[in-house]
Every structure is written in structure tokens, then in C-alpha cells.
Short mmCIF file of C-alpha atoms in Angstrom, two decimals:
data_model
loop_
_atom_site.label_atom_id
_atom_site.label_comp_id
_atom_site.label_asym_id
_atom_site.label_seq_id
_atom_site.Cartn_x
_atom_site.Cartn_y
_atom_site.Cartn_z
CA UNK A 833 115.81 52.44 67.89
CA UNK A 834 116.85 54.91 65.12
CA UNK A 835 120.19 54.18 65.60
CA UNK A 836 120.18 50.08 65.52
CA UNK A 837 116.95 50.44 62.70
CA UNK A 838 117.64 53.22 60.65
CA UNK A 839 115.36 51.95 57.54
CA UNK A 840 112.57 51.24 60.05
CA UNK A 841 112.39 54.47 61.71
CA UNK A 842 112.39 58.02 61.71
CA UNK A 843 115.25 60.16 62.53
CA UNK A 844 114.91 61.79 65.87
CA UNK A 845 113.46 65.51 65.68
CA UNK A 846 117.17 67.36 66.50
CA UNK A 847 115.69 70.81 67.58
CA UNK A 848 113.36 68.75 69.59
CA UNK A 849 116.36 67.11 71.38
CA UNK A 850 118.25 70.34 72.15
CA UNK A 851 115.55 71.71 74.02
CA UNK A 852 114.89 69.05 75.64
CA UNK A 853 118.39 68.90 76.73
CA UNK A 854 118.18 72.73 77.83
CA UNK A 855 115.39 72.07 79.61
CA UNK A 856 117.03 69.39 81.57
CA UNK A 857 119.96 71.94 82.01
CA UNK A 858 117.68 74.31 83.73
CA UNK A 859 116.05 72.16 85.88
CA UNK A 860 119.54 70.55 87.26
CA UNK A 861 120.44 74.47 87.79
CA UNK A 862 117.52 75.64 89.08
CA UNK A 863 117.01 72.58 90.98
CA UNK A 864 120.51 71.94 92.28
CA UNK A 865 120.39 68.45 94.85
CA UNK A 866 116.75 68.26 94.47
CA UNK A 867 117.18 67.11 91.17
CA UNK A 868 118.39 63.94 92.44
CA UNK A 869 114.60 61.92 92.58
CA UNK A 870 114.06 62.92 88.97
CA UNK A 871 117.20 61.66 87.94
CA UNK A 872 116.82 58.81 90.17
CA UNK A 873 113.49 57.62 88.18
CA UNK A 874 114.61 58.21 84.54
CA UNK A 875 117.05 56.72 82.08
CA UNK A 876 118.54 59.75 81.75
CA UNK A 877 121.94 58.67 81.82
CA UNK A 878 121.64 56.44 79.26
CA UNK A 879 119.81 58.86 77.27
CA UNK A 880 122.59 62.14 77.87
CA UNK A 881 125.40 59.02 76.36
CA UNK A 882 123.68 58.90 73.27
CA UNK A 883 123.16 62.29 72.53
CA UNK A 884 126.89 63.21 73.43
CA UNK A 885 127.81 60.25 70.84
CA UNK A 886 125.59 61.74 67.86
CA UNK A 887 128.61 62.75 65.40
CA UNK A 888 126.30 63.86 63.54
CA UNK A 889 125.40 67.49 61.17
CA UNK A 890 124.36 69.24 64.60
CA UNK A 891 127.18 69.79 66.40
CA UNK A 892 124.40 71.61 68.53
CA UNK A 893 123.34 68.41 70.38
CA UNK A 894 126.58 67.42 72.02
CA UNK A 895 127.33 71.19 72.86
CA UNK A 896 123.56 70.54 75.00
CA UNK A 897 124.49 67.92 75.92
CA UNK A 898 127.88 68.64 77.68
CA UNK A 899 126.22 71.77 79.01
CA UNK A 900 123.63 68.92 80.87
CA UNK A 901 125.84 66.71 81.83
CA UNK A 902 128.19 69.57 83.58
CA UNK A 903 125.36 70.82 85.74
CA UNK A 904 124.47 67.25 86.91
CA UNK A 905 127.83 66.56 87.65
CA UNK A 906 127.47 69.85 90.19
CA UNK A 907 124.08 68.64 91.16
CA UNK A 908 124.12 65.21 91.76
CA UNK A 909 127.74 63.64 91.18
CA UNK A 910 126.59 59.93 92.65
CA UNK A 911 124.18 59.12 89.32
CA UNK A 912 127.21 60.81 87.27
CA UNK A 913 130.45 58.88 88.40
CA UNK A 914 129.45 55.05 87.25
CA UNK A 915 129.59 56.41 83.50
CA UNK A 916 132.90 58.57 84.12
CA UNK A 917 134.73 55.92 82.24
CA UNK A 918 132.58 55.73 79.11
CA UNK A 919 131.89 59.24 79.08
CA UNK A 920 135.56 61.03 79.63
CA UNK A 921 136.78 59.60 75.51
CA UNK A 922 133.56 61.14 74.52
CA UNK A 923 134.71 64.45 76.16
CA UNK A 924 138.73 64.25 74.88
CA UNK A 925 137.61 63.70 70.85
CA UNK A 926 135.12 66.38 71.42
CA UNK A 927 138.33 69.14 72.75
CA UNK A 928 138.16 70.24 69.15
CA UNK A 929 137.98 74.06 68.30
CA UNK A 930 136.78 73.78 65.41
CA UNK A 931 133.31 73.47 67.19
CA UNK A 932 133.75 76.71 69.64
CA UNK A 933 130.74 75.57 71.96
CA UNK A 934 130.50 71.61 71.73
CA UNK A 935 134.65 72.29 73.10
CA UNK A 936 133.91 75.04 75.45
CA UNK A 937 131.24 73.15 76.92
CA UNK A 938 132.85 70.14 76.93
CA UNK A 939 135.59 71.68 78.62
CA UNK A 940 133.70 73.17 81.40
CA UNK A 941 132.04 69.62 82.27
CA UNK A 942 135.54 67.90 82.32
CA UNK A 943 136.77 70.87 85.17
CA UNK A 944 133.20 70.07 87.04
CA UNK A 945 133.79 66.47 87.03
CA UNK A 946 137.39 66.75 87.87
CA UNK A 947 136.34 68.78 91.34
CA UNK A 948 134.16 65.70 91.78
CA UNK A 949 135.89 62.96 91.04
CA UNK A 950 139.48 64.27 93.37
CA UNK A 951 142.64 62.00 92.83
CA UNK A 952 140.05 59.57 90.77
CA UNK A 953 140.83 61.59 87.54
CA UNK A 954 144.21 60.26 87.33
CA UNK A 955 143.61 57.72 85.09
CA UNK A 956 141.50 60.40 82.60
CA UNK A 957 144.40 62.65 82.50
CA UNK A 958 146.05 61.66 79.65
CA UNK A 959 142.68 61.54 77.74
CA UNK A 960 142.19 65.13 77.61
CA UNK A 961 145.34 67.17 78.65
CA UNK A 962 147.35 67.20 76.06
CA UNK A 963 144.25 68.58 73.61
CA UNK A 964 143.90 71.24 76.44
CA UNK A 965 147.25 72.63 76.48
CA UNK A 966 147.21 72.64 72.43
CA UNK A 967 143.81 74.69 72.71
CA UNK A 968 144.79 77.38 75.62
CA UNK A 969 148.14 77.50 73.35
CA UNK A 970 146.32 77.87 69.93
CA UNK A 971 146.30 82.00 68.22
CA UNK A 972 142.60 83.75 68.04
CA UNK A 973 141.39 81.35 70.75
CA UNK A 974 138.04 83.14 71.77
CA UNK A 975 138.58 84.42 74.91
CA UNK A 976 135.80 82.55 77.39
CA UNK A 977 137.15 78.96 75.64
CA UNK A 978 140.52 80.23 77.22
CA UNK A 979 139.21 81.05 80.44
CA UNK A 980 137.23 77.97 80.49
CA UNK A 981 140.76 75.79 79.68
CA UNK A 982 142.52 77.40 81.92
CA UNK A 983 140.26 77.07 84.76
CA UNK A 984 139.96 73.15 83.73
CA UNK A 985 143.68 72.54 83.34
CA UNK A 986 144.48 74.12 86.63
CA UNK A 987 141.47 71.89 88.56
CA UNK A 988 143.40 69.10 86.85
CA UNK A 989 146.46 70.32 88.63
CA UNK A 990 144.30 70.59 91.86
CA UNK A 991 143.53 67.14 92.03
CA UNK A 992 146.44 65.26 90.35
CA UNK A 993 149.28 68.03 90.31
CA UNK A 994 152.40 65.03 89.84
CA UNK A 995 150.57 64.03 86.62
CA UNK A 996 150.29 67.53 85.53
CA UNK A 997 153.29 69.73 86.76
CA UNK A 998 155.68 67.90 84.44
CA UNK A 999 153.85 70.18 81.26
CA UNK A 1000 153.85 73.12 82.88
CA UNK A 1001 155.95 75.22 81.21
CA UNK A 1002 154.20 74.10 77.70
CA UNK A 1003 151.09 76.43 79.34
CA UNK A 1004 152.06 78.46 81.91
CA UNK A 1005 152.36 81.83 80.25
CA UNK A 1006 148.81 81.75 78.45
CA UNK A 1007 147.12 79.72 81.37
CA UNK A 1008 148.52 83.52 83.36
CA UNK A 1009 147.08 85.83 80.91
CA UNK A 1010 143.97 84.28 80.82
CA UNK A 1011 142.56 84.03 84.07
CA UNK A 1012 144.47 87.70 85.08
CA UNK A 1013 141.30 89.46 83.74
CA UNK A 1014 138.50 87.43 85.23
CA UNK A 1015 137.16 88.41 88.68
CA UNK A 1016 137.71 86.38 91.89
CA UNK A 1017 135.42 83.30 91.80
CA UNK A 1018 135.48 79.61 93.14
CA UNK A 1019 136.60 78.33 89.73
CA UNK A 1020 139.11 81.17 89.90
CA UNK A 1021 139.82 80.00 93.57
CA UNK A 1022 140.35 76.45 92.46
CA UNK A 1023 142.61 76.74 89.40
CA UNK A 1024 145.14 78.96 91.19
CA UNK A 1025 145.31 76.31 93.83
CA UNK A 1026 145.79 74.09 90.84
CA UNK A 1027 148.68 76.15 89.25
CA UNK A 1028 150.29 76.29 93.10
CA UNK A 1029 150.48 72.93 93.92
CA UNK A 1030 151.96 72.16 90.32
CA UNK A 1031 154.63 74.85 91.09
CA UNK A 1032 154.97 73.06 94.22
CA UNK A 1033 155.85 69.98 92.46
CA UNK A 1034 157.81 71.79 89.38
CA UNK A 1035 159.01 75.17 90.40
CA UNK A 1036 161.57 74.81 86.89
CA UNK A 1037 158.51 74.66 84.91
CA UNK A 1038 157.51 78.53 86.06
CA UNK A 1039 160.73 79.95 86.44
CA UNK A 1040 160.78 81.48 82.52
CA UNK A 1041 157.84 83.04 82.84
CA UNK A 1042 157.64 84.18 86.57
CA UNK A 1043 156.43 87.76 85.47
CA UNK A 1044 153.41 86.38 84.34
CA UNK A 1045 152.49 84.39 87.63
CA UNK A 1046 153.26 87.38 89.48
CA UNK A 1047 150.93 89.72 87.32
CA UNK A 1048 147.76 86.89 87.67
CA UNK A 1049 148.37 86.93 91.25
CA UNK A 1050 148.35 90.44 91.55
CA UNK A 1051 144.80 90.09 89.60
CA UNK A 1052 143.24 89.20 92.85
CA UNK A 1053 141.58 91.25 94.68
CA UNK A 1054 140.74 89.40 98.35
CA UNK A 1055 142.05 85.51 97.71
CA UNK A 1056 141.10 83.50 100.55
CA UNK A 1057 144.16 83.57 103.46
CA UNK A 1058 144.81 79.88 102.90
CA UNK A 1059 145.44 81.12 98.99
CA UNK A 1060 147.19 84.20 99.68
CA UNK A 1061 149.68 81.67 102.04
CA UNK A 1062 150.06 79.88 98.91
CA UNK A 1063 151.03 83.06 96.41
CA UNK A 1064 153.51 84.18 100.03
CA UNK A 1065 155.69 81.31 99.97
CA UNK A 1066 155.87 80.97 96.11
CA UNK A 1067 156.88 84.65 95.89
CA UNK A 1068 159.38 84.49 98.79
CA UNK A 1069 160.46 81.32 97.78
CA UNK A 1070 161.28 82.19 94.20
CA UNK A 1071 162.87 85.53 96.14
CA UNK A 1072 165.40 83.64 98.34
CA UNK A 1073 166.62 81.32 95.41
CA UNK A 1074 167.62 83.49 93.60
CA UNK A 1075 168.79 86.02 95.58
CA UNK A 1076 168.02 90.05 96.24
CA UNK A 1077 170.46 91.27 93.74
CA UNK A 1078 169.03 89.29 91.60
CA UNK A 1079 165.36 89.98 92.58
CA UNK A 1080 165.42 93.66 92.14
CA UNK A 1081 166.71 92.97 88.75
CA UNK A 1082 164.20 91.00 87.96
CA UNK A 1083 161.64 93.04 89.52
CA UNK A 1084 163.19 96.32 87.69
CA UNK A 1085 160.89 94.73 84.73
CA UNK A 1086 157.50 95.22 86.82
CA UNK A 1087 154.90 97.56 85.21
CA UNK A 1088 154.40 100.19 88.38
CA UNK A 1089 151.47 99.08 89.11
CA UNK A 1090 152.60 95.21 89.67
CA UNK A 1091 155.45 96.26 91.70
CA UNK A 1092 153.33 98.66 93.84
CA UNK A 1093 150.44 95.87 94.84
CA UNK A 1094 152.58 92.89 95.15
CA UNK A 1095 154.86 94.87 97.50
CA UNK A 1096 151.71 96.20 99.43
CA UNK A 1097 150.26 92.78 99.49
CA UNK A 1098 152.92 89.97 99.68
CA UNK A 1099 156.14 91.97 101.02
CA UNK A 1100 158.13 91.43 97.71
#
């Protein structure tokens, strides 16, 4: 009402909002699929849209409000995906860093929804990729924002790699040193299947900066075997084409360490 009346009404209370919103957050957490019936019986759909849309001196309720609409993605996708379409712009203009945690939150919802939404993000892609490889590219990024685009721009590999692959090597190298210090996870698990397939589809677009892939492989600790497949064949792939001479060359350049655990662990 505020919004189509401001004269007639009050402003809405904006501390008010953000813990509401964090409330909300908790209970889709806590809750998980359960949440569904509460969702099911409110308008809060409609509700979450106009809080991510308030441009306004509190950058604080969109970075709630991204953080909300991420954990109902993971807990119940179905109420989610009929606003996917008004609610991906809203997440690109808001990949700003500028505002750390409005941009780190929303891009953590745009990796959740992507794992949702499979070859369906295709037509999103070009909303929000090119902002992402600026940010994971950008100097004095803080460091969970750059986990957090890496993560997201490799689930956008996952589930649309042939839209993706062609900009690889405009993220490649920082994408690797990113994720090389976090511990194995799922979202881990998922962006390295991401950065895989994309190799899969533009093997060029790794080949400068090889030394890097191999050192955030050899940052796992116990992939799963279907993963560990993956890292095999792009290791002895990129091995045969260019040939052994070549290879131990190339592998002269190894820190000990890397040498030693991707010999012990993929045979190269």
C-alpha cells in the first residue's frame, strides 16, 4: 500500500522486515520440506518480490531477502519456479560488489536455483554470467563472495555447460584458486562437475592455465569415484595430447607436493 500510496501511509518498519525475513530463513532451514504447508497458505511469494525490489537506503532487506529466497528454493523449489522469470533480473542488477552481502547472497540463491531449475536456466544465463565472471575476476574480492561465485558459475556450467564453456578461459584461473582451499562439500562436488563438463566442451579454454586445474583437483581429499573418473580422463587426456616429453616439462613446474599426490592419486 506504501508503495502505490506513499502520502497516505506509513513507511514500512525496515528492521521489522529483516527479521521477519530471518525468521522466515530459519524456519525454511530448520524446517526443510515441511515448510511447504506454510508456504502453501501465505502470500509469501508475493511478499519475498517486493522486498527483493526495495532499492531503497537498506541494502539490508534484499541481502534477507536473497538469503530467504535461497533456502526456499532448497526447501520447496515447486512454490519457487513460477516466479523464476521475474525474479532472476532482480538477482543479475543486484551482482554488485559494492553491496558485499546483498551480492554474496544473491549469488548463493542464483547457484541454489540453478541446481533446481537443470537445463531450464538456459535462458537466465546471460542475465547474470557475465557480472559473475567480472566479480570472481575483480582485486580484494572478499574471499567467501569468491567461493560463493565460483561455486555458482561452475553449477551454471553443470547444468548448461555449451552456454558457459565458451568464457572459460576469462575465469578459469581464479574460479581454481578459489575453491582449492575449501573442504570437500556437495557445492564443492557440484561446481567441479561444472568446471569438467565445460572442459569437456572447451578443453582450449583450460589449456593456459592447466597448473591451476591440476592444483584444485589435487585439493580434494576423497571426490566421489564418478568425480575422480572425471579429473582421470581430463588429466590423461590433456597427457596424451600433448605428449610425455612434453608432459614432464610441463610437470617439471609442479610444487612437490602437487606432483607427489596427483601421481599417487591419478597416475600422472
Amino acid at each position: 500500500m506504501y508503495s502505490q500510496q506513499p502520502d497516505q501511509y506509513e513507511a514500512p518498519d525496515k528492521d521489522f522486515m529483516i527479521v521477519a525475513l530471518d525468521l522466515l530463513s530459519g524456519l525454511a532451514e530448520g524446517l526443510g520440506g515441511h515448510v511447504d504447508t506454510l508456504v502453501s497458505r501465505s502470500n509469501i511469494m508475493t511478499l519475498l518480490f517486493q522486498c527483493m525490489q526495495s532499492q531503497d537506503t537498506m541494502p539490508e532487506v534484499r541481502q534477507s531477502s536473497f538469503a530467504l529466497l535461497g533456502d526456499l528454493t532448497k526447501a520447496c523449489f515447486p512454490h519457487v519456479k513460477p516466479c523464476i522469470a521475474e525474479f532472476m533480473p532482480i538477482l543479475g542488477t543486484n551482482l554488485n560488489p559494492e553491496f558485499i552481502s546483498v551480492c554474496n547472497n544473491a549469488t548463493w540463491a542464483i547457484g541454489e536455483i540453478c541446481m533446481q531449475m537443470g537445463v531450464e536456466m538456459q535462458p537466465y544465463i546471460a542475465m547474470v554470467l557475465s557480472q559473475l565472471v567480472e566479480i570472481i575476476n575483480r582485486p580484494n574480492t572478499p574471499k567467501t563472495l569468491l567461493e560463493n561465485t565460483a561455486i555458482t558459475i561452475g553449477r551454471l556450467g553443470y547444468v548448461c555447460p555449451q552456454e558457459v564453456a565458451p568464457v572459460l578461459p576469462q575465469f578459469i584461473r581464479p574460479w581454481c584458486t578459489s575453491l582449492r582451499n575449501i573442504r570437500d562439500n556437495e557445492e564443492k562436488d557440484s561446481a567441479f562437475r561444472g568446471i569438467c563438463m565445460m572442459i569437456g566442451v572447451n578443453p582450449g579454454g583450460v589449456v593456459q592455465d592447466f597448473i591451476f586445474f591440476c592444483d584444485a583437483v589435487a585439493s580434494w581429499v576423497s571426490p566421489k569415484d564418478d568425480l575422480r573418473d572425471m579429473f582421470y580422463k581430463i588429466l590423461h587426456g590433456f597427457k596424451e595430447q600433448v605428449g610425455e616429453e612434453n608432459w614432464q616439462q610441463f610437470s617439471e613446474q609442479f610444487p612437490p607436493l602437487l606432483k607427489e599426490r596427483l601421481a599417487a592419486c591419478y597416475g600422472v
